[in-house]
Short mmCIF file of C-alpha atoms in Angstrom, two decimals:
data_model
loop_
_atom_site.label_atom_id
_atom_site.label_comp_id
_atom_site.label_asym_id
_atom_site.label_seq_id
_atom_site.Cartn_x
_atom_site.Cartn_y
_atom_site.Cartn_z
CA UNK A 1 15.39 201.38 -2.36
CA UNK A 2 17.57 204.21 -3.65
CA UNK A 3 19.46 201.85 -5.97
CA UNK A 4 16.17 200.56 -7.46
CA UNK A 5 14.98 204.11 -8.16
CA UNK A 6 18.34 204.90 -9.75
CA UNK A 7 18.11 201.86 -12.06
CA UNK A 8 14.54 202.81 -13.04
CA UNK A 9 15.72 206.33 -13.91
CA UNK A 10 18.56 204.95 -16.04
CA UNK A 11 16.21 202.56 -17.89
CA UNK A 12 13.69 205.33 -18.57
CA UNK A 13 16.44 207.61 -19.87
CA UNK A 14 17.75 204.90 -22.19
CA UNK A 15 14.23 204.21 -23.43
CA UNK A 16 13.61 207.88 -24.24
CA UNK A 17 17.00 208.13 -25.94
CA UNK A 18 16.28 205.03 -28.01
CA UNK A 19 12.90 206.46 -29.09
CA UNK A 20 14.55 209.75 -30.07
CA UNK A 21 17.17 207.88 -32.10
CA UNK A 22 14.46 205.87 -33.85
CA UNK A 23 12.48 209.02 -34.68
CA UNK A 24 15.58 210.83 -35.93
CA UNK A 25 16.45 207.98 -38.33
CA UNK A 26 12.87 207.43 -39.51
CA UNK A 27 12.51 208.22 -43.22
CA UNK A 28 9.68 210.26 -44.71
CA UNK A 29 7.33 208.24 -46.93
CA UNK A 30 4.79 209.57 -49.45
CA UNK A 31 5.91 213.08 -48.58
CA UNK A 32 3.75 215.79 -50.26
CA UNK A 33 5.46 218.71 -52.00
CA UNK A 34 3.82 221.32 -49.73
CA UNK A 35 5.11 219.61 -46.60
CA UNK A 36 8.56 219.20 -48.13
CA UNK A 37 8.75 222.96 -48.80
CA UNK A 38 7.84 223.65 -45.17
CA UNK A 39 10.46 221.18 -43.94
CA UNK A 40 13.11 222.78 -46.14
CA UNK A 41 12.43 226.20 -44.62
CA UNK A 42 12.75 224.74 -41.12
CA UNK A 43 15.56 222.22 -41.53
CA UNK A 44 17.75 223.16 -44.49
CA UNK A 45 21.32 223.88 -43.34
CA UNK A 46 21.98 226.67 -45.86
CA UNK A 47 18.80 228.46 -44.76
CA UNK A 48 19.97 228.13 -41.14
CA UNK A 49 23.29 229.73 -42.08
CA UNK A 50 21.46 232.57 -43.86
CA UNK A 51 19.33 233.06 -40.73
CA UNK A 52 22.50 233.42 -38.66
CA UNK A 53 23.71 236.10 -41.08
CA UNK A 54 20.35 237.88 -40.76
CA UNK A 55 20.53 237.86 -36.96
CA UNK A 56 24.13 239.09 -37.07
CA UNK A 57 23.05 242.00 -39.31
CA UNK A 58 20.18 242.86 -36.95
CA UNK A 59 22.62 243.00 -34.04
CA UNK A 60 24.76 245.29 -36.18
CA UNK A 61 21.89 247.80 -36.15
CA UNK A 62 21.91 247.79 -32.36
CA UNK A 63 25.68 248.21 -32.35
CA UNK A 64 25.44 251.27 -34.61
CA UNK A 65 22.57 252.68 -32.57
CA UNK A 66 24.52 252.27 -29.34
CA UNK A 67 27.28 254.65 -30.48
CA UNK A 68 24.84 257.57 -30.15
CA UNK A 69 24.61 257.04 -26.40
CA UNK A 70 28.34 257.39 -25.77
CA UNK A 71 30.18 255.16 -23.35
CA UNK A 72 31.01 254.92 -19.67
CA UNK A 73 34.42 253.71 -18.49
CA UNK A 74 35.26 252.75 -14.93
CA UNK A 75 38.94 252.67 -13.97
CA UNK A 76 40.48 251.26 -10.79
CA UNK A 77 44.23 251.77 -10.40
CA UNK A 78 46.61 250.76 -7.62
CA UNK A 79 50.17 252.19 -7.48
CA UNK A 80 53.15 252.37 -5.16
CA UNK A 81 56.10 254.72 -5.77
CA UNK A 82 58.86 256.70 -4.07
CA UNK A 83 59.35 258.97 -7.07
CA UNK A 84 59.23 262.55 -5.78
CA UNK A 85 56.91 263.78 -8.53
CA UNK A 86 54.59 260.77 -8.18
CA UNK A 87 54.39 260.92 -4.39
CA UNK A 88 53.64 264.65 -4.37
CA UNK A 89 51.09 264.15 -7.17
CA UNK A 90 49.48 261.27 -5.25
CA UNK A 91 49.06 263.44 -2.16
CA UNK A 92 47.79 266.36 -4.17
CA UNK A 93 45.22 264.20 -6.00
CA UNK A 94 44.15 262.74 -2.65
CA UNK A 95 43.79 266.27 -1.24
CA UNK A 96 46.33 265.41 1.49
CA UNK A 97 49.27 267.64 0.52
CA UNK A 98 50.68 269.86 3.32
CA UNK A 99 53.27 272.61 3.53
CA UNK A 100 55.48 270.06 5.21
CA UNK A 101 55.58 268.13 1.91
CA UNK A 102 57.25 271.20 0.37
CA UNK A 103 60.05 271.15 3.01
CA UNK A 104 58.66 274.13 4.91
CA UNK A 105 60.08 272.73 8.16
CA UNK A 106 63.59 273.40 6.84
CA UNK A 107 62.52 276.76 5.43
CA UNK A 108 61.04 277.83 8.73
CA UNK A 109 64.20 276.85 10.62
CA UNK A 110 66.22 279.29 8.46
CA UNK A 111 63.48 281.86 8.80
CA UNK A 112 63.61 281.45 12.60
CA UNK A 113 67.39 282.06 12.67
CA UNK A 114 66.78 285.46 11.08
CA UNK A 115 64.33 286.37 13.87
CA UNK A 116 66.71 285.67 16.81
CA UNK A 117 69.79 287.39 18.16
CA UNK A 118 73.07 285.55 18.63
CA UNK A 119 72.30 285.25 22.34
CA UNK A 120 69.02 283.55 21.59
CA UNK A 121 66.74 286.46 22.37
CA UNK A 122 64.02 287.56 19.95
CA UNK A 123 65.31 290.21 17.58
CA UNK A 124 63.48 293.44 17.00
CA UNK A 125 62.04 294.33 13.60
CA UNK A 126 65.07 296.39 12.56
CA UNK A 127 67.45 293.54 13.38
CA UNK A 128 65.14 291.04 11.57
CA UNK A 129 65.07 293.31 8.51
CA UNK A 130 68.83 293.54 8.52
CA UNK A 131 69.28 289.79 8.89
CA UNK A 132 66.62 288.86 6.32
CA UNK A 133 67.69 291.57 3.89
CA UNK A 134 71.22 290.27 3.82
CA UNK A 135 71.76 288.77 0.33
CA UNK A 136 73.86 285.97 1.78
CA UNK A 137 71.08 285.05 4.21
CA UNK A 138 68.48 285.12 1.44
CA UNK A 139 70.65 282.96 -0.83
CA UNK A 140 71.29 280.51 1.98
CA UNK A 141 67.57 280.33 2.72
CA UNK A 142 66.54 279.86 -0.92
CA UNK A 143 69.20 277.26 -1.57
CA UNK A 144 67.83 275.02 1.18
CA UNK A 145 67.14 271.52 -0.23
CA UNK A 146 63.74 270.25 1.05
CA UNK A 147 64.41 266.68 2.10
CA UNK A 148 60.74 265.59 2.33
CA UNK A 149 59.96 266.97 -1.11
CA UNK A 150 62.95 265.45 -2.90
CA UNK A 151 63.23 262.18 -1.02
CA UNK A 152 59.75 261.26 0.18
CA UNK A 153 58.82 257.95 1.67
CA UNK A 154 57.18 255.44 -0.67
CA UNK A 155 53.42 255.83 -0.82
CA UNK A 156 50.48 253.70 -1.97
CA UNK A 157 47.95 255.29 -4.28
CA UNK A 158 44.50 253.95 -5.20
CA UNK A 159 42.51 255.84 -7.79
CA UNK A 160 38.88 255.08 -8.69
CA UNK A 161 37.10 257.05 -11.42
CA UNK A 162 34.15 256.84 -13.77
CA UNK A 163 34.16 258.69 -17.10
CA UNK A 164 31.21 259.27 -19.44
CA UNK A 165 31.85 260.45 -23.01
CA UNK A 166 29.12 261.21 -25.54
CA UNK A 167 29.25 262.55 -29.10
CA UNK A 168 27.09 265.63 -29.58
CA UNK A 169 27.66 266.25 -33.28
CA UNK A 170 29.65 264.21 -35.79
CA UNK A 171 28.59 265.69 -39.11
CA UNK A 172 25.80 263.06 -39.42
CA UNK A 173 28.40 260.26 -39.45
CA UNK A 174 26.79 258.21 -36.68
CA UNK A 175 23.30 258.74 -38.09
CA UNK A 176 24.48 257.56 -41.49
CA UNK A 177 26.17 254.49 -40.01
CA UNK A 178 22.93 253.59 -38.25
CA UNK A 179 20.99 253.92 -41.51
CA UNK A 180 23.61 251.83 -43.30
CA UNK A 181 23.34 249.12 -40.64
CA UNK A 182 19.56 249.08 -41.03
CA UNK A 183 19.86 248.72 -44.80
CA UNK A 184 22.42 245.94 -44.33
CA UNK A 185 19.93 244.13 -42.08
CA UNK A 186 17.35 244.40 -44.88
CA UNK A 187 19.99 243.10 -47.28
CA UNK A 188 20.64 240.09 -45.04
CA UNK A 189 16.91 239.41 -44.89
CA UNK A 190 16.74 239.50 -48.69
CA UNK A 191 19.75 237.16 -48.85
CA UNK A 192 17.94 234.69 -46.62
CA UNK A 193 14.78 234.96 -48.72
CA UNK A 194 16.87 234.37 -51.83
CA UNK A 195 18.36 231.22 -50.27
CA UNK A 196 14.82 230.11 -49.33
CA UNK A 197 13.69 230.70 -52.92
CA UNK A 198 16.67 228.74 -54.24
CA UNK A 199 15.99 225.80 -51.90
CA UNK A 200 12.29 225.93 -52.84
CA UNK A 201 13.33 225.83 -56.50
CA UNK A 202 15.59 222.84 -55.84
CA UNK A 203 12.92 220.97 -53.86
CA UNK A 204 10.28 221.58 -56.53
CA UNK A 205 12.67 220.61 -59.32
CA UNK A 206 13.63 217.41 -57.49
CA UNK A 207 9.95 216.50 -57.09
CA UNK A 208 9.33 217.03 -60.81
CA UNK A 209 12.51 215.11 -61.67
CA UNK A 210 11.43 212.14 -59.58
CA UNK A 211 7.88 212.23 -60.96
CA UNK A 212 9.23 212.44 -64.51
CA UNK A 213 11.70 209.60 -63.90
CA UNK A 214 8.93 207.43 -62.47
CA UNK A 215 6.78 208.08 -65.54
CA UNK A 216 9.77 207.38 -67.78
CA UNK A 217 10.41 204.12 -65.93
CA UNK A 218 6.76 203.15 -66.35
CA UNK A 219 6.91 203.81 -70.11
CA UNK A 220 10.20 201.93 -70.41
CA UNK A 221 8.73 199.00 -68.49
CA UNK A 222 5.87 198.90 -71.00
CA UNK A 223 8.39 198.92 -73.86
CA UNK A 224 10.37 196.20 -72.12
CA UNK A 225 7.27 194.01 -71.85
CA UNK A 226 6.60 194.53 -75.57
CA UNK A 227 10.19 193.52 -76.38
CA UNK A 228 9.78 190.42 -74.20
CA UNK A 229 6.69 189.49 -76.17
CA UNK A 230 8.64 190.05 -79.37
CA UNK A 231 11.42 187.85 -78.03
CA UNK A 232 8.97 185.05 -77.27
CA UNK A 233 7.53 185.34 -80.76
CA UNK A 234 11.04 185.28 -82.26
CA UNK A 235 11.85 182.10 -80.32
CA UNK A 236 8.69 180.48 -81.67
CA UNK A 237 9.60 181.56 -85.20
CA UNK A 238 13.08 180.08 -84.77
CA UNK A 239 11.49 176.73 -83.88
CA UNK A 240 9.51 176.85 -87.11
CA UNK A 241 12.47 178.09 -89.15
CA UNK A 242 11.05 181.53 -89.90
CA UNK A 243 13.64 183.41 -87.79
CA UNK A 244 17.35 183.25 -87.35
CA UNK A 245 19.56 183.37 -84.30
CA UNK A 246 20.74 186.81 -85.33
CA UNK A 247 17.12 187.97 -85.08
CA UNK A 248 17.02 186.77 -81.48
CA UNK A 249 20.36 188.45 -80.78
CA UNK A 250 19.00 191.71 -82.22
CA UNK A 251 15.98 191.51 -79.90
CA UNK A 252 18.19 190.67 -76.92
CA UNK A 253 20.39 193.65 -77.76
CA UNK A 254 17.37 195.96 -77.68
CA UNK A 255 16.18 194.37 -74.45
CA UNK A 256 19.62 194.94 -72.91
CA UNK A 257 19.55 198.56 -74.07
CA UNK A 258 16.18 199.10 -72.37
CA UNK A 259 17.50 197.45 -69.19
CA UNK A 260 20.45 199.84 -69.27
CA UNK A 261 18.11 202.85 -69.55
CA UNK A 262 15.98 201.48 -66.72
CA UNK A 263 19.07 201.12 -64.55
CA UNK A 264 20.13 204.71 -65.31
CA UNK A 265 16.63 206.00 -64.57
CA UNK A 266 16.51 204.18 -61.23
CA UNK A 267 20.03 205.34 -60.33
CA UNK A 268 19.14 208.94 -61.16
CA UNK A 269 15.96 208.62 -59.11
CA UNK A 270 17.96 207.31 -56.16
CA UNK A 271 20.36 210.22 -56.54
CA UNK A 272 17.40 212.62 -56.63
CA UNK A 273 16.11 211.13 -53.38
CA UNK A 274 19.55 211.57 -51.83
CA UNK A 275 19.59 215.21 -52.93
CA UNK A 276 16.08 215.75 -51.55
CA UNK A 277 17.18 214.20 -48.24
CA UNK A 278 20.12 216.59 -48.21
CA UNK A 279 17.82 219.58 -48.82
CA UNK A 280 15.47 218.55 -46.00
CA UNK A 281 18.31 217.33 -43.75
CA UNK A 282 16.31 214.14 -43.25
CA UNK A 283 15.97 210.81 -45.06
CA UNK A 284 13.19 210.72 -47.68
CA UNK A 285 12.09 207.30 -48.89
CA UNK A 286 9.22 208.20 -51.19
CA UNK A 287 7.17 211.21 -52.33
CA UNK A 288 3.70 211.93 -53.61
CA UNK A 289 4.01 212.52 -57.33
CA UNK A 290 3.18 215.92 -58.77
CA UNK A 291 1.23 216.50 -61.95
CA UNK A 292 3.48 217.09 -64.94
CA UNK A 293 0.83 218.35 -67.37
CA UNK A 294 -0.98 220.93 -65.22
CA UNK A 295 2.21 222.67 -64.11
CA UNK A 296 2.27 226.12 -65.67
CA UNK A 297 3.56 229.64 -65.13
CA UNK A 298 1.37 232.73 -65.52
CA UNK A 299 3.29 235.31 -63.51
CA UNK A 300 3.25 238.73 -65.25
CA UNK A 301 6.45 240.69 -65.74
CA UNK A 302 5.22 243.50 -63.46
CA UNK A 303 5.01 241.11 -60.50
CA UNK A 304 8.46 239.73 -61.22
CA UNK A 305 10.01 243.22 -61.29
CA UNK A 306 8.18 244.16 -58.11
CA UNK A 307 9.21 241.06 -56.16
CA UNK A 308 12.60 240.15 -57.55
CA UNK A 309 15.21 240.15 -54.78
CA UNK A 310 18.17 240.97 -57.00
CA UNK A 311 16.45 244.22 -57.99
CA UNK A 312 15.61 244.96 -54.35
CA UNK A 313 19.22 244.30 -53.34
CA UNK A 314 20.47 246.63 -56.06
CA UNK A 315 18.11 249.36 -54.86
CA UNK A 316 19.25 248.82 -51.27
CA UNK A 317 22.84 249.03 -52.45
CA UNK A 318 22.11 252.46 -53.90
CA UNK A 319 20.63 253.63 -50.57
CA UNK A 320 23.67 252.35 -48.70
CA UNK A 321 26.05 254.09 -51.08
CA UNK A 322 24.08 257.32 -50.74
CA UNK A 323 24.67 257.19 -46.98
CA UNK A 324 28.35 256.51 -47.61
CA UNK A 325 28.50 259.84 -49.44
CA UNK A 326 27.13 261.51 -46.30
CA UNK A 327 29.80 259.77 -44.24
CA UNK A 328 32.48 261.03 -46.65
CA UNK A 329 31.19 264.59 -46.13
CA UNK A 330 31.56 264.43 -42.33
CA UNK A 331 35.32 265.32 -42.26
CA UNK A 332 34.39 268.76 -43.60
CA UNK A 333 32.28 269.48 -40.52
CA UNK A 334 33.25 269.86 -36.86
CA UNK A 335 33.00 267.09 -34.32
CA UNK A 336 31.66 268.03 -30.90
CA UNK A 337 31.71 265.82 -27.84
CA UNK A 338 31.19 266.12 -24.10
CA UNK A 339 32.55 264.21 -21.16
CA UNK A 340 32.11 264.03 -17.40
CA UNK A 341 34.44 262.35 -14.91
CA UNK A 342 33.99 261.56 -11.24
CA UNK A 343 36.50 259.83 -8.97
CA UNK A 344 38.39 259.67 -5.70
CA UNK A 345 41.97 258.86 -4.61
CA UNK A 346 43.58 257.75 -1.37
CA UNK A 347 46.50 255.76 -0.02
CA UNK A 348 44.02 253.01 0.95
CA UNK A 349 41.45 251.45 -1.36
CA UNK A 350 38.18 253.46 -1.24
CA UNK A 351 39.38 255.17 1.91
CA UNK A 352 37.78 258.58 2.65
CA UNK A 353 36.01 258.42 -0.69
CA UNK A 354 33.70 261.40 -0.18
CA UNK A 355 36.40 263.54 1.43
CA UNK A 356 38.76 263.02 -1.50
CA UNK A 357 36.27 262.92 -4.39
CA UNK A 358 36.57 265.14 -7.47
CA UNK A 359 34.78 265.81 -10.75
CA UNK A 360 35.60 267.17 -14.18
CA UNK A 361 33.23 268.13 -16.99
CA UNK A 362 34.06 269.46 -20.40
CA UNK A 363 33.17 269.94 -24.03
CA UNK A 364 35.49 269.47 -26.98
CA UNK A 365 35.13 270.68 -30.55
CA UNK A 366 37.46 269.45 -33.27
CA UNK A 367 37.63 270.15 -36.98
CA UNK A 368 40.07 269.04 -39.62
CA UNK A 369 41.57 272.01 -41.50
CA UNK A 370 43.95 270.25 -43.88
CA UNK A 371 44.53 266.63 -44.92
CA UNK A 372 46.38 266.99 -48.18
CA UNK A 373 43.14 266.78 -50.17
CA UNK A 374 42.55 263.11 -49.26
CA UNK A 375 39.13 263.81 -47.72
CA UNK A 376 38.02 265.63 -50.87
CA UNK A 377 39.08 262.77 -53.12
CA UNK A 378 37.42 260.21 -50.83
CA UNK A 379 34.20 262.16 -51.20
CA UNK A 380 34.56 262.12 -54.99
CA UNK A 381 35.18 258.36 -54.86
CA UNK A 382 31.97 257.75 -52.93
CA UNK A 383 29.99 259.94 -55.34
CA UNK A 384 31.31 257.94 -58.29
CA UNK A 385 30.44 254.70 -56.48
CA UNK A 386 26.92 256.02 -55.96
CA UNK A 387 26.57 256.65 -59.71
CA UNK A 388 27.96 253.19 -60.40
CA UNK A 389 25.50 251.50 -58.02
CA UNK A 390 22.62 253.47 -59.54
CA UNK A 391 23.53 252.15 -62.97
CA UNK A 392 23.85 248.65 -61.52
CA UNK A 393 20.29 248.92 -60.19
CA UNK A 394 19.10 249.93 -63.66
CA UNK A 395 21.06 247.05 -65.15
CA UNK A 396 19.50 244.59 -62.67
CA UNK A 397 15.98 245.67 -63.65
CA UNK A 398 16.70 245.46 -67.38
CA UNK A 399 18.59 242.19 -66.95
CA UNK A 400 15.69 240.56 -65.08
CA UNK A 401 13.27 241.80 -67.74
CA UNK A 402 15.38 240.28 -70.49
CA UNK A 403 15.80 237.02 -68.55
CA UNK A 404 12.05 236.79 -67.94
CA UNK A 405 11.28 237.27 -71.64
CA UNK A 406 13.91 234.70 -72.61
CA UNK A 407 12.58 232.09 -70.16
CA UNK A 408 8.92 232.61 -71.10
CA UNK A 409 9.84 232.30 -74.79
CA UNK A 410 11.65 229.03 -74.05
CA UNK A 411 8.60 227.79 -72.10
CA UNK A 412 6.31 228.60 -75.01
CA UNK A 413 8.63 226.76 -77.42
CA UNK A 414 8.83 223.80 -75.04
CA UNK A 415 5.03 223.66 -74.81
CA UNK A 416 4.79 223.37 -78.57
CA UNK A 417 7.53 220.73 -78.63
CA UNK A 418 5.83 218.69 -75.89
CA UNK A 419 2.54 218.82 -77.76
CA UNK A 420 4.23 217.74 -80.97
CA UNK A 421 6.40 215.04 -79.36
CA UNK A 422 3.40 213.48 -77.61
CA UNK A 423 1.71 213.04 -80.97
CA UNK A 424 4.94 211.73 -82.52
CA UNK A 425 5.36 209.30 -79.62
CA UNK A 426 1.79 208.04 -79.98
CA UNK A 427 2.35 207.59 -83.71
CA UNK A 428 5.70 205.84 -83.18
CA UNK A 429 4.10 203.49 -80.65
CA UNK A 430 1.25 202.68 -83.02
CA UNK A 431 3.68 202.04 -85.90
CA UNK A 432 5.79 199.79 -83.67
CA UNK A 433 2.76 197.76 -82.62
CA UNK A 434 1.70 197.42 -86.27
CA UNK A 435 5.16 196.22 -87.32
CA UNK A 436 5.23 193.85 -84.36
CA UNK A 437 1.98 192.27 -85.56
CA UNK A 438 3.26 192.21 -89.14
CA UNK A 439 6.41 190.44 -87.92
CA UNK A 440 4.30 187.80 -86.20
CA UNK A 441 2.48 187.31 -89.50
CA UNK A 442 5.76 187.13 -91.40
CA UNK A 443 5.13 190.35 -93.32
CA UNK A 444 8.01 192.34 -91.82
CA UNK A 445 11.58 191.56 -90.80
CA UNK A 446 12.91 191.76 -87.27
CA UNK A 447 15.16 194.57 -88.39
CA UNK A 448 12.12 196.65 -89.38
CA UNK A 449 10.54 196.01 -85.99
CA UNK A 450 13.70 196.95 -84.11
CA UNK A 451 14.05 200.17 -86.11
CA UNK A 452 10.47 201.18 -85.30
CA UNK A 453 11.00 200.29 -81.65
CA UNK A 454 14.17 202.44 -81.61
CA UNK A 455 12.15 205.33 -83.02
CA UNK A 456 9.63 204.90 -80.22
CA UNK A 457 12.36 205.02 -77.56
CA UNK A 458 13.97 208.03 -79.26
CA UNK A 459 10.66 209.94 -79.20
CA UNK A 460 10.17 209.00 -75.55
CA UNK A 461 13.63 210.27 -74.62
CA UNK A 462 13.09 213.50 -76.54
CA UNK A 463 9.77 214.04 -74.79
CA UNK A 464 11.39 213.41 -71.41
CA UNK A 465 14.18 215.89 -72.20
CA UNK A 466 11.80 218.64 -73.33
CA UNK A 467 9.42 218.11 -70.40
CA UNK A 468 12.32 218.35 -67.97
CA UNK A 469 13.56 221.55 -69.65
CA UNK A 470 10.06 223.04 -69.60
CA UNK A 471 9.57 222.32 -65.90
CA UNK A 472 12.98 223.78 -65.07
CA UNK A 473 12.22 227.00 -66.96
CA UNK A 474 8.86 227.38 -65.22
CA UNK A 475 10.56 226.95 -61.86
CA UNK A 476 13.11 229.58 -62.85
CA UNK A 477 10.27 232.07 -63.35
CA UNK A 478 8.98 231.25 -59.87
CA UNK A 479 12.49 231.73 -58.53
CA UNK A 480 12.66 235.20 -60.15
CA UNK A 481 9.40 236.27 -58.52
CA UNK A 482 9.38 234.57 -55.11
#
């Protein structure tokens, strides 16, 4: 029974895994642009990396904020030593030192000899004063070497302590660092938004590229069908003696040229799909086409300057540098900190903790009086950097303004070119069809027809090029503002 249940569990697990694999390899079909933009924000790898940077910067704010609360250290130390200084210090720190540790037993033995007569009886005060006032007796007593103090037995020492240190005043250094960390978090958020805008630009551009390539392929297919009809007519003329083999070769050459352009268009479309799949981190098989004629840009300059992330980053950079000037001023002010320590020591771990406990509290003030002028010059450096960043912010605003005007001018020129090229293409197509009919009637040569057909293809390629440039420039305006 258990083995059957185990096999059922394994089969269910494999089934779920197989379904997950199938879903993960399933390609998107007829994917709308709006959904693709949402998928890019959720699945794009570069956006994920930018999100990690944003989260790291947010944690940096908490790190900077935590410095204001000081820190607590706990120390546990275990020692063993027979060093005279260490052993006496251990006992003293454990509050277990006695007069015997000083060698008072030997001192008292010499002191007792001064209080007794040679026959062993207790001396009177006069005799004691004589004996103790004897310089030889005093020297002998003071030169006694305390054995227990100089050669103590080895001793274990366990010390446990907790120390809390907190900055009270740092010349606004910690406050400035916290503000800088907050501005850096905003900067990371802007960086992520800029990556999102870039990926949105790339997704939109890829959609317009694919839609334009599909339209181009459709127009080329129409031209190819016309050339095929011309080829059939040329073959019929050859049968009747009105056309030569070179005429057929000329038509076949044009047909081959159109096939080459169709192949390039399809290859570029496949590459665009691969790039879109890379942006979405998922296979995309087909998309819903976007309108090429209704796409327009009517974003005013004021909105671009208000929303542009490069300008916002430059302004944030100025705020950060302003706080760096405050940090550079802190060495000219005192630093004040406080600490408190509590602990206990014994020759056994945590033995008699309360009997041997101790505490220390204190305040420290420190101020730099001379550093060779380096602090002054660092301050001047930061002030100059602040002026530099301020000018960079002005440059960013003026640069975006100039870029906006340049792009909108190029869009306006492209609009006029598209309008003109559409008319030229319609005219070239009409002329080609007229010459094709004239050729069938024997009123025009095949060379004339091929020339007119070449003009039609040339106008189509020029229109495709200008439309692609126009769409790219419009998307660049969106990228400046969003």
